[in-house]
Short mmCIF file of C-alpha atoms in Angstrom, two decimals:
data_model
loop_
_atom_site.label_atom_id
_atom_site.label_comp_id
_atom_site.label_asym_id
_atom_site.label_seq_id
_atom_site.Cartn_x
_atom_site.Cartn_y
_atom_site.Cartn_z
CA MET A 140 255.41 13.82 -94.75
CA ILE A 141 253.74 10.69 -93.29
CA SER A 142 252.53 11.08 -89.72
CA LEU A 143 253.39 8.50 -87.07
CA THR A 144 249.73 7.48 -86.91
CA GLU A 145 249.59 6.81 -90.63
CA LYS A 146 252.92 4.99 -90.53
CA TYR A 147 252.34 2.71 -87.53
CA PHE A 148 248.61 2.79 -86.83
CA PRO A 149 246.56 3.85 -89.87
CA PHE A 150 242.80 4.24 -89.62
CA ALA A 151 241.66 1.08 -91.38
CA PHE A 152 238.79 -1.09 -90.18
CA ASP A 153 237.96 -4.59 -91.44
CA SER A 154 234.42 -5.61 -90.44
CA LYS A 155 234.83 -9.31 -91.37
CA LEU A 156 238.08 -9.57 -89.41
CA PHE A 157 236.41 -7.76 -86.52
CA LEU A 158 233.71 -10.43 -86.25
CA PHE A 159 236.34 -13.19 -86.38
CA LEU A 160 238.43 -11.54 -83.65
CA VAL A 161 235.34 -10.88 -81.51
CA ALA A 162 234.82 -14.64 -81.25
CA GLY A 163 238.46 -15.08 -80.27
CA PHE A 164 238.42 -12.39 -77.61
CA ILE A 165 235.12 -13.55 -76.11
CA GLY A 166 236.50 -17.08 -75.90
CA ALA A 167 239.92 -16.04 -74.60
CA PRO A 168 238.89 -15.57 -70.92
CA VAL A 169 237.16 -18.96 -71.03
CA PHE A 170 240.17 -20.81 -72.46
CA GLY A 171 242.64 -18.90 -70.28
CA THR A 172 240.71 -19.68 -67.11
CA MET A 173 240.06 -23.30 -67.96
CA THR A 174 243.68 -24.08 -68.92
CA PHE A 175 244.74 -22.79 -65.51
CA CYS A 176 241.99 -24.80 -63.82
CA GLY A 177 242.84 -27.86 -65.91
CA GLY A 178 246.48 -27.86 -64.84
CA TYR A 179 245.48 -27.30 -61.21
CA TYR A 180 242.84 -30.07 -61.35
CA LEU A 181 245.05 -32.71 -63.01
CA THR A 182 247.84 -32.07 -60.51
CA ALA A 183 245.38 -32.47 -57.64
CA ILE A 184 244.08 -35.76 -59.06
CA VAL A 185 247.61 -37.12 -59.57
CA GLN A 186 248.40 -36.30 -55.94
CA GLY A 187 245.36 -38.25 -54.74
CA HIS A 188 242.99 -35.39 -53.91
CA GLU A 189 239.25 -35.44 -54.35
CA ALA A 190 238.98 -32.47 -56.66
CA ARG A 191 236.24 -30.85 -58.70
CA ILE A 192 236.74 -28.33 -61.47
CA PHE A 193 234.24 -25.49 -61.85
CA TYR A 194 233.94 -22.38 -64.01
CA CYS A 195 236.57 -20.28 -62.24
CA GLY A 196 238.64 -22.64 -60.12
CA VAL A 197 239.12 -26.02 -58.49
CA SER A 198 237.68 -27.20 -55.20
CA ILE A 199 239.54 -29.74 -53.05
CA ASN A 200 237.19 -31.98 -51.04
CA ASP A 201 239.50 -33.86 -48.68
CA ARG A 202 241.86 -33.29 -45.76
CA LEU A 203 245.09 -34.29 -47.47
CA PRO A 204 247.96 -31.82 -47.06
CA PHE A 205 247.75 -28.94 -49.51
CA SER A 206 250.51 -28.93 -52.11
CA TYR A 207 251.68 -25.73 -53.77
CA TRP A 208 252.41 -27.82 -56.86
CA MET A 209 248.70 -27.54 -57.66
CA PRO A 210 248.55 -23.75 -58.13
CA ALA A 211 252.09 -23.80 -59.57
CA ILE A 212 251.14 -26.21 -62.36
CA GLY A 213 247.90 -24.31 -62.85
CA ILE A 214 249.84 -21.10 -63.45
CA LEU A 215 252.45 -22.82 -65.61
CA THR A 216 249.89 -24.43 -67.95
CA PRO A 217 248.81 -21.22 -69.78
CA ILE A 218 252.40 -19.98 -69.62
CA ILE A 219 253.59 -23.09 -71.49
CA ILE A 220 250.84 -22.62 -74.09
CA GLY A 221 251.85 -18.97 -74.46
CA LEU A 222 255.52 -19.89 -74.87
CA LEU A 223 254.53 -22.40 -77.56
CA GLY A 224 252.67 -19.63 -79.37
CA CYS A 225 255.70 -17.32 -79.12
CA LEU A 226 257.95 -20.08 -80.45
CA LEU A 227 255.62 -20.59 -83.43
CA LEU A 228 255.61 -16.85 -84.08
CA PHE A 229 259.40 -16.76 -83.99
CA LEU A 230 259.81 -19.78 -86.27
CA ASN A 231 257.33 -18.38 -88.78
CA ARG A 232 258.25 -14.70 -88.40
CA LYS A 233 259.22 -14.30 -92.07
CA GLU A 234 255.68 -15.20 -93.11
CA PHE A 235 254.28 -12.18 -91.24
CA THR A 236 254.36 -9.36 -93.76
CA GLU A 237 252.01 -6.49 -94.58
CA SER A 238 249.63 -8.98 -96.19
CA ALA A 239 246.41 -9.80 -94.35
CA LEU A 240 246.93 -12.62 -91.84
CA HIS A 241 245.29 -15.99 -92.36
CA PHE A 242 243.72 -18.30 -89.77
CA SER A 243 246.87 -20.21 -88.72
CA GLN A 244 248.73 -16.94 -88.14
CA TRP A 245 245.95 -15.59 -85.95
CA LEU A 246 245.97 -18.89 -84.08
CA MET A 247 249.69 -18.42 -83.29
CA ILE A 248 248.95 -14.91 -82.06
CA PHE A 249 246.12 -16.03 -79.78
CA LEU A 250 248.24 -18.88 -78.40
CA SER A 251 251.04 -16.45 -77.54
CA MET A 252 248.49 -14.25 -75.77
CA PHE A 253 248.06 -16.93 -73.11
CA LEU A 254 251.10 -15.23 -71.56
CA MET A 255 248.84 -12.24 -70.98
CA ARG A 256 246.56 -14.03 -68.48
CA GLN A 257 247.83 -12.07 -65.48
CA LEU A 258 247.74 -8.81 -67.43
CA ASP A 259 244.11 -9.47 -68.31
CA ASN A 260 243.27 -10.45 -64.72
CA ASN A 261 244.87 -7.31 -63.32
CA SER A 262 243.09 -5.14 -65.87
CA PHE A 263 239.75 -6.58 -64.78
CA ARG A 264 240.73 -6.22 -61.11
CA LEU A 265 241.42 -2.56 -61.82
CA LEU A 266 237.98 -2.15 -63.36
CA LYS A 267 236.51 -3.90 -60.32
CA TYR A 268 238.36 -1.44 -58.07
CA PHE A 269 236.76 1.53 -59.81
CA PHE A 270 233.29 0.06 -59.25
CA SER A 271 233.68 -1.52 -55.80
CA GLY A 272 236.91 -0.19 -54.28
CA ASP A 273 238.24 -3.74 -53.89
CA PHE A 274 241.67 -4.49 -55.41
CA SER A 275 242.49 -7.55 -53.30
CA ASN A 276 244.17 -10.56 -54.84
CA HIS A 277 242.77 -13.90 -53.70
CA ALA A 278 244.01 -15.82 -56.74
CA ALA A 279 246.50 -18.68 -56.69
CA ASP A 280 249.15 -16.34 -58.04
CA GLY A 281 249.03 -14.32 -54.83
CA TYR A 282 249.15 -17.35 -52.55
CA LEU A 283 252.07 -18.80 -54.48
CA SER A 284 254.03 -15.54 -54.30
CA VAL A 285 253.59 -15.40 -50.52
CA HIS A 286 254.55 -19.07 -50.19
CA PHE A 287 257.94 -18.36 -51.77
CA GLY A 288 258.54 -15.27 -49.64
CA PHE A 289 257.57 -12.57 -52.13
CA PRO A 290 254.86 -9.91 -51.95
CA SER A 291 251.46 -11.25 -52.97
CA SER A 292 251.55 -9.21 -56.18
CA ALA A 293 255.02 -10.38 -57.32
CA ILE A 294 253.91 -12.98 -59.89
CA ASP A 295 251.09 -10.74 -61.10
CA VAL A 296 253.41 -7.78 -61.67
CA LEU A 297 256.12 -9.85 -63.36
CA MET A 298 253.72 -11.62 -65.70
CA SER A 299 251.83 -8.39 -66.41
CA VAL A 300 255.06 -6.72 -67.55
CA ILE A 301 255.81 -9.74 -69.74
CA GLY A 302 252.24 -9.56 -71.06
CA ILE A 303 252.65 -5.90 -72.03
CA ILE A 304 255.88 -6.71 -73.89
CA ILE A 305 254.19 -9.61 -75.69
CA LEU A 306 251.19 -7.46 -76.64
CA LEU A 307 253.30 -4.61 -78.04
CA THR A 308 255.48 -7.08 -79.94
CA ILE A 309 252.41 -8.74 -81.45
CA ILE A 310 250.85 -5.44 -82.50
CA PHE A 311 253.91 -3.76 -83.99
CA ARG A 312 255.85 -6.77 -85.29
CA PHE A 313 253.36 -9.40 -86.37
CA ILE A 314 250.06 -7.66 -87.17
CA PRO A 315 249.96 -5.75 -90.48
CA ARG A 316 249.41 -2.01 -90.14
CA THR A 317 246.02 -2.20 -91.86
CA GLN A 318 244.72 -4.74 -89.32
CA ARG A 319 246.06 -3.19 -86.11
CA LEU A 320 243.10 -0.92 -85.42
CA THR A 321 240.62 -3.76 -85.94
CA PHE A 322 242.61 -6.01 -83.61
CA CYS A 323 242.84 -3.41 -80.85
CA LEU A 324 239.20 -2.37 -81.04
CA SER A 325 237.97 -5.95 -80.91
CA GLY A 326 240.18 -6.70 -77.90
CA ILE A 327 239.33 -3.53 -75.98
CA ILE A 328 235.59 -3.94 -76.50
CA TRP A 329 235.04 -7.70 -76.42
CA ALA A 330 237.68 -9.16 -74.08
CA PRO A 331 236.02 -7.50 -71.05
CA LEU A 332 232.66 -8.78 -72.28
CA GLY A 333 234.05 -12.32 -72.53
CA TYR A 334 235.33 -11.99 -68.96
CA TYR A 335 231.92 -10.78 -67.79
CA LEU A 336 229.94 -13.43 -69.67
CA TRP A 337 232.00 -16.34 -68.37
CA LEU A 338 233.21 -15.36 -64.90
CA ILE A 339 230.20 -13.33 -63.78
CA GLN A 340 227.12 -14.10 -65.84
CA PHE A 341 226.99 -17.59 -67.37
CA GLY A 342 229.99 -19.65 -66.27
CA LYS A 343 228.42 -20.46 -62.91
CA TYR A 344 225.48 -22.08 -64.72
CA ILE A 345 227.49 -23.91 -67.40
CA LEU A 346 230.14 -25.35 -65.07
CA PRO A 347 228.91 -24.78 -61.51
#
């Protein structure tokens, strides 16, 4: 009788795939952050603000009235990219079999994971809480939630739930059984490192 582990999550590790996914997961926090900042920045420029984009946000250097379209578009930008990735996965779903995935299929998966931005952010906030006791939310998501009359964590919670659903769907529907362990290990180990390298260690020097 085949155990559930062997059926859904066999112990199989692919070292070459691991190195490829490591690069993706290290880069994911950078791309996720900068797509949000890019949407925020472009909206600010269109509205006539003097704006500057830096490694983890956008600074507004004028006294024009603040518009909540700026954080709204910032939040929507990675969501739109994630929805595009999900659409590509759906349209090409029959190509995802038990065969090893090729580059374009992994690209679709990583695009769909842009919908996990809030889930990633909350995971890192939770780690920060364990080390510092601070679980406050000063991100645009919190300000936007309050602006529309919801608790500050409303958008975070909603998008985190969606992110969990997306992640489980990716793992158990689109990733072959023999590549699931490699995918999960690379994400668990290297996504936090990518967050640390960009948002804490080097981002402030590369894009101050």
